């Protein structure tokens, strides 16, 4: 099966991050180079931002 | 009815496994929905015309989830879980009060207005006991205290915390078999399945590396979980039950923003949580 992917630049280390086609906005992925947690801020065009820090009131 | 406006909105600042699975199930069922990011949400007076009339609240931060739900409701939007349910489930004391009010079994719990009063309350509850923050989850800052000296030291730290809310102390007896609890997921008044969570440590949150496995859902556990969800007013809830050494089952927690990745993995093909939730949303949004 062919997998469609996109590339975007990591805002932390500037390396190219591969994004799978089925990602959704506000999903968190990890940069394989610098291990930063990145948020998908847009899919068309693919755009990444550093994910927000976990806050004290997050969770179930 | 306005055919252009999507009627269903999903409010979430983080799209995790759970949100993706619900969104995918909605798409499979051919239901239109709109993704709403609470970080860009503000509500002024009436809801804007283009806003969905029904919003499923999956915001990960408790305060943002509660106030977003409340603001949307004040603008005439129907929110699931309701703002009232989110206020209760996001706060351990409100949850305990609702369970006690409904006459449901729950471990011995006390709310102390100051760290000093907490030390006195612990004499009544007995040791070992657990000190929990009112708001927060994933087992963060949940502290087991085994004797008065330890409790005194922990409460000294609590007294030094900057937020006035943290000085109100929630205390609970430590149920002996607390290394293993039963998570029941309730969707629209039905218990859809159960799993055991076994932790290497005494906190059994999956976020802390607990192991989850399928557990046959007994009728009594199902009934207790459904009653607990109803007591807090939650349409969708993850109810944590715990059984003590005498086999007495109590309600430990009712979570309104259910995380069900571990649950789904443990259940396999027995249940599809995302699809159960999607079906409820479609039914409610159409109502
Ligand atoms: Zn990077």
Coordinates of C-alpha atoms and ligand atoms in Angstrom, one line a residue:
Chain A
X1 CA 0.0 0.0 0.0
X2 CA 1.3 3.4 -0.9
X3 CA 1.4 5.9 1.9
X4 CA 0.9 9.6 1.2
X5 CA 3.0 11.8 3.3
X6 CA 3.9 15.5 3.4
X7 CA 7.0 17.3 4.6
X8 CA 7.2 20.3 6.9
X9 CA 10.0 22.1 8.6
X10 CA 10.5 21.4 12.3
X11 CA 10.2 24.9 14.1
X12 CA 12.8 23.8 16.6
X13 CA 15.6 22.2 14.5
X14 CA 14.6 23.1 11.0
X15 CA 14.9 19.5 9.8
X16 CA 12.2 18.1 7.4
X17 CA 9.4 16.3 9.3
X18 CA 7.3 13.7 7.5
X19 CA 3.6 14.1 8.1
X20 CA 1.2 11.3 7.2
X21 CA -1.8 12.3 5.1
X22 CA -4.3 11.2 7.7
X23 CA -3.1 13.6 10.4
X24 CA -5.6 16.2 11.8
X25 CA -5.2 19.7 12.9
X26 CA -4.2 20.0 16.7
X27 CA -2.6 16.5 16.6
X28 CA 0.8 16.2 18.2
X29 CA 3.7 14.5 16.5
X30 CA 7.3 14.1 17.3
X31 CA 10.3 15.4 15.3
X32 CA 12.5 12.3 14.7
X33 CA 15.6 14.5 14.7
X34 CA 15.3 16.7 17.8
X35 CA 12.4 14.8 19.7
X36 CA 10.4 18.0 20.0
X37 CA 6.7 17.6 20.4
X38 CA 5.1 19.4 17.5
X39 CA 1.5 20.4 16.9
X40 CA 0.0 20.2 13.4
X41 CA -1.4 23.8 13.0
X42 CA -2.4 23.3 9.4
X43 CA -2.5 20.5 6.9
X44 CA -3.0 22.5 3.8
X45 CA -0.2 23.6 3.6
X46 CA 1.4 21.4 6.2
X47 CA 2.6 23.6 9.1
X48 CA 4.1 22.8 12.5
X49 CA 4.5 24.6 15.8
X50 CA 6.0 23.6 19.1
X51 CA 3.4 21.8 21.2
X52 CA 2.2 23.7 24.3
X53 CA 3.5 22.6 27.7
X54 CA 1.3 20.3 29.7
X55 CA -0.7 22.3 32.3
X56 CA -1.7 21.3 35.8
X57 CA -5.4 20.9 35.0
X58 CA -4.9 18.6 31.9
X59 CA -6.2 15.1 31.8
X60 CA -9.3 13.0 32.3
Chain B
X1 CA -33.5 24.1 9.8
X2 CA -30.3 25.6 8.3
X3 CA -28.9 23.0 6.0
X4 CA -25.6 24.8 5.5
X5 CA -24.6 25.1 9.1
X6 CA -22.9 22.0 10.6
X7 CA -24.9 21.1 13.6
X8 CA -22.2 19.2 15.4
X9 CA -18.9 20.7 16.6
X10 CA -16.0 19.0 18.4
X11 CA -14.1 21.2 20.8
X12 CA -10.6 20.1 21.5
X13 CA -7.2 21.8 21.8
X14 CA -5.4 18.5 21.4
X15 CA -6.4 15.9 18.9
X16 CA -5.3 12.6 20.5
X17 CA -6.1 9.0 19.8
X18 CA -9.5 9.5 21.3
X19 CA -10.5 12.5 19.3
X20 CA -9.2 10.9 16.1
X21 CA -11.1 7.7 16.7
X22 CA -14.4 9.7 17.4
X23 CA -13.9 11.9 14.3
X24 CA -13.1 8.8 12.1
X25 CA -16.3 7.1 13.4
X26 CA -18.4 10.2 12.6
X27 CA -17.0 10.2 9.1
X28 CA -17.6 6.5 8.6
X29 CA -21.2 7.1 9.7
X30 CA -21.4 10.0 7.2
X31 CA -22.0 12.6 9.9
X32 CA -20.7 16.1 9.3
X33 CA -18.9 17.9 12.1
X34 CA -16.8 20.9 12.6
X35 CA -13.5 21.0 14.6
X36 CA -13.4 23.8 17.1
X37 CA -10.2 24.9 18.7
X38 CA -10.9 26.3 22.2
X39 CA -7.7 28.3 22.1
X40 CA -9.3 30.6 19.6
X41 CA -12.8 30.5 21.1
X42 CA -14.5 33.5 22.7
X43 CA -18.2 33.8 23.3
X44 CA -19.8 37.3 23.4
X45 CA -23.5 37.2 24.1
X46 CA -25.4 35.0 21.7
X47 CA -23.6 32.3 19.7
X48 CA -22.6 33.4 16.2
X49 CA -25.0 32.2 13.5
X50 CA -22.3 29.9 12.0
X51 CA -21.6 28.2 15.3
X52 CA -22.7 24.6 15.7
X53 CA -25.8 24.1 17.8
X54 CA -24.4 21.0 19.4
X55 CA -20.9 20.8 20.7
X56 CA -19.0 17.7 22.0
X57 CA -16.5 19.0 24.6
X58 CA -13.1 17.2 24.4
X59 CA -11.0 20.0 25.8
X60 CA -8.1 18.6 27.8
X61 CA -7.7 21.4 30.3
X62 CA -10.3 21.3 33.0
X63 CA -10.8 25.1 33.5
X64 CA -11.0 25.8 29.8
X65 CA -13.3 22.9 29.3
X66 CA -15.7 24.0 32.0
X67 CA -15.7 27.7 31.1
X68 CA -16.0 27.0 27.3
X69 CA -19.0 24.7 28.0
X70 CA -20.6 27.3 30.3
X71 CA -20.1 30.1 27.8
X72 CA -21.4 28.1 24.9
X73 CA -24.5 27.0 26.9
X74 CA -25.1 30.6 27.9
X75 CA -25.2 31.4 24.1
X76 CA -27.8 28.7 23.5
X77 CA -25.5 25.9 22.4
X78 CA -26.1 22.3 23.7
X79 CA -22.9 20.9 25.1
X80 CA -22.1 17.3 25.9
X81 CA -21.0 16.6 28.7
X82 CA -22.9 19.6 30.1
X83 CA -21.0 22.4 31.8
X84 CA -22.5 21.3 35.1
X85 CA -21.2 17.7 34.6
X86 CA -17.8 19.0 33.6
X87 CA -17.6 21.2 36.7
X88 CA -18.4 18.2 38.9
X89 CA -16.2 15.6 37.2
X90 CA -13.2 17.9 36.9
X91 CA -13.1 18.4 40.7
X92 CA -12.6 15.5 43.1
X93 CA -14.6 17.1 45.9
X94 CA -17.6 17.9 43.7
X95 CA -17.5 14.4 42.4
X96 CA -17.4 12.9 45.9
X97 CA -20.3 15.2 47.0
X98 CA -22.4 14.1 44.1
X99 CA -21.7 10.4 44.8
X100 CA -22.5 10.8 48.5
X101 CA -25.6 12.8 47.6
X102 CA -26.8 9.9 45.4
X103 CA -26.1 7.4 48.2
X104 CA -23.5 5.6 46.2
X105 CA -20.6 3.7 47.9
X106 CA -17.3 5.6 47.8
X107 CA -14.2 5.4 49.9
X108 CA -14.2 7.5 53.2
X109 CA -13.4 11.0 52.0
X110 CA -12.9 14.3 53.8
X111 CA -12.5 17.9 52.6
X112 CA -10.4 20.0 55.0
X113 CA -10.4 23.8 54.6
X114 CA -6.8 24.2 55.7
X115 CA -3.7 21.9 55.9
X116 CA -4.0 22.0 59.7
X117 CA -7.6 20.8 59.6
X118 CA -6.5 18.1 57.2
X119 CA -4.1 16.7 59.8
X120 CA -7.1 16.4 62.2
X121 CA -9.3 14.9 59.5
X122 CA -6.6 12.2 58.9
X123 CA -6.9 11.1 62.5
X124 CA -10.5 10.2 61.7
X125 CA -9.9 8.6 58.3
X126 CA -6.9 6.7 59.6
X127 CA -3.6 5.7 57.9
X128 CA -2.7 4.9 55.2
X129 CA -4.6 7.7 53.4
X130 CA -4.2 9.6 50.2
X131 CA -4.0 13.4 49.7
X132 CA -5.2 14.4 46.2
X133 CA -5.3 17.8 44.5
X134 CA -8.9 18.9 43.9
X135 CA -8.3 19.4 40.2
X136 CA -5.9 17.5 38.0
X137 CA -5.5 14.0 36.9
X138 CA -3.1 11.3 35.6
X139 CA -2.2 10.8 39.3
X140 CA -0.2 13.9 39.5
X141 CA 0.6 15.1 43.0
X142 CA -1.5 12.3 44.5
X143 CA 0.4 11.4 47.7
X144 CA 0.1 8.4 49.9
X145 CA 0.7 9.1 53.6
X146 CA 1.3 6.2 55.9
X147 CA 1.6 8.0 59.3
X148 CA 1.1 11.4 61.0
X149 CA 4.8 12.5 60.6
X150 CA 4.6 11.9 56.9
X151 CA 1.2 13.6 56.5
X152 CA 2.5 16.6 58.5
X153 CA 5.5 17.0 56.1
X154 CA 3.3 16.7 53.0
X155 CA 0.8 19.2 54.3
X156 CA 3.6 21.6 55.1
X157 CA 4.4 21.6 51.3
X158 CA 0.7 22.0 50.6
X159 CA 0.5 25.0 52.9
X160 CA 3.3 26.6 50.9
X161 CA 1.6 26.2 47.5
X162 CA 0.7 29.6 46.0
X163 CA -2.9 28.9 44.9
X164 CA -5.6 29.5 47.5
X165 CA -7.5 26.5 46.1
X166 CA -4.6 24.1 46.9
X167 CA -5.0 24.9 50.6
X168 CA -8.3 23.2 50.6
X169 CA -7.2 19.6 51.0
X170 CA -9.0 16.5 49.7
X171 CA -8.3 13.3 51.7
X172 CA -9.3 9.8 51.2
X173 CA -8.8 6.4 52.9
X174 CA -6.4 4.2 50.9
X175 CA -8.4 1.2 49.8
X176 CA -6.2 -1.9 50.5
X177 CA -6.4 -3.4 47.0
X178 CA -5.8 0.0 45.3
X179 CA -3.2 -1.6 42.9
X180 CA -6.0 -2.9 40.7
X181 CA -9.1 -1.1 39.8
X182 CA -12.0 -1.5 37.3
X183 CA -12.6 1.1 34.7
X184 CA -16.1 1.0 33.3
X185 CA -16.9 3.3 30.3
X186 CA -20.4 4.7 30.2
X187 CA -21.9 6.2 27.0
X188 CA -25.4 7.6 27.1
X189 CA -26.5 5.7 30.2
X190 CA -25.1 2.4 29.0
X191 CA -22.0 0.7 30.4
X192 CA -20.2 -0.5 27.2
X193 CA -17.3 -2.4 28.7
X194 CA -14.9 -2.8 31.6
X195 CA -11.2 -3.3 32.1
X196 CA -8.8 -4.0 34.9
X197 CA -6.0 -1.7 35.5
X198 CA -3.0 -3.1 37.4
X199 CA -0.3 -0.7 38.4
X200 CA 3.2 -1.5 39.5
X201 CA 2.6 1.3 42.0
X202 CA -0.5 2.1 43.9
X203 CA -1.8 4.7 41.4
X204 CA -3.4 2.9 38.6
X205 CA -3.6 5.6 35.9
X206 CA -2.7 4.3 32.5
X207 CA -0.8 7.6 32.0
X208 CA 1.5 6.4 34.7
X209 CA 2.3 3.1 33.0
X210 CA -0.5 0.9 34.4
X211 CA -1.3 -2.3 32.5
X212 CA -4.9 -2.7 31.3
X213 CA -6.7 -5.9 30.4
X214 CA -10.2 -6.8 29.5
X215 CA -12.6 -7.6 32.3
X216 CA -16.0 -9.2 31.9
X217 CA -18.6 -6.5 32.8
X218 CA -20.7 -7.8 35.7
X219 CA -24.3 -6.6 36.0
X220 CA -23.6 -5.0 39.5
X221 CA -20.5 -3.1 38.2
X222 CA -22.4 -1.9 35.2
X223 CA -25.3 -0.7 37.3
X224 CA -23.0 1.1 39.8
X225 CA -21.1 2.8 37.0
X226 CA -24.2 3.9 35.2
X227 CA -25.5 5.3 38.6
X228 CA -22.2 7.1 39.2
X229 CA -22.3 8.7 35.8
X230 CA -25.9 9.8 36.4
X231 CA -25.0 11.2 39.8
X232 CA -22.5 13.6 38.3
X233 CA -24.7 14.3 35.3
X234 CA -22.3 12.9 32.7
X235 CA -23.5 11.4 29.4
X236 CA -20.0 10.0 28.8
X237 CA -17.9 8.9 31.7
X238 CA -15.0 6.7 32.7
X239 CA -16.0 5.3 36.1
X240 CA -13.3 3.8 38.3
X241 CA -14.5 1.2 40.7
X242 CA -12.4 -0.5 43.4
X243 CA -13.0 -3.7 45.3
X244 CA -11.7 -4.0 48.9
X245 CA -10.6 -7.2 50.6
X246 CA -14.1 -8.0 51.7
X247 CA -15.3 -7.7 48.1
X248 CA -17.2 -4.4 48.7
X249 CA -17.1 -2.3 45.6
X250 CA -16.9 1.5 45.8
X251 CA -16.7 4.3 43.2
X252 CA -13.3 5.8 43.3
X253 CA -13.5 8.4 40.5
X254 CA -15.8 9.5 37.7
X255 CA -13.9 11.0 34.7
X256 CA -15.8 13.2 32.3
X257 CA -13.2 13.6 29.6
X258 CA -12.6 9.9 29.2
X259 CA -9.3 8.7 27.8
X260 CA -9.9 5.3 26.3
X261 CA -6.9 4.3 24.3
X262 CA -5.8 1.6 26.9
X263 CA -9.5 0.6 27.3
X264 CA -9.9 0.2 23.5
X265 CA -6.7 -1.8 23.3
X266 CA -7.8 -4.1 26.2
X267 CA -11.3 -4.5 24.7
X268 CA -10.1 -5.2 21.1
X269 CA -13.1 -6.0 18.9
X270 CA -15.5 -6.5 21.8
X271 CA -16.4 -2.8 21.8
X272 CA -15.7 0.3 19.6
X273 CA -15.6 3.2 22.0
X274 CA -15.2 5.9 19.3
X275 CA -18.1 4.5 17.4
X276 CA -20.3 4.2 20.5
X277 CA -19.6 7.9 21.2
X278 CA -20.1 8.9 17.6
X279 CA -23.5 7.1 17.6
X280 CA -24.6 9.0 20.7
X281 CA -23.4 12.3 19.3
X282 CA -25.4 11.8 16.1
X283 CA -28.5 10.8 18.0
X284 CA -28.3 13.8 20.4
X285 CA -27.3 16.4 17.7
X286 CA -30.4 15.3 15.7
X287 CA -32.7 15.5 18.7
Ligands
LIG1 ZN1 13.2 19.0 15.2

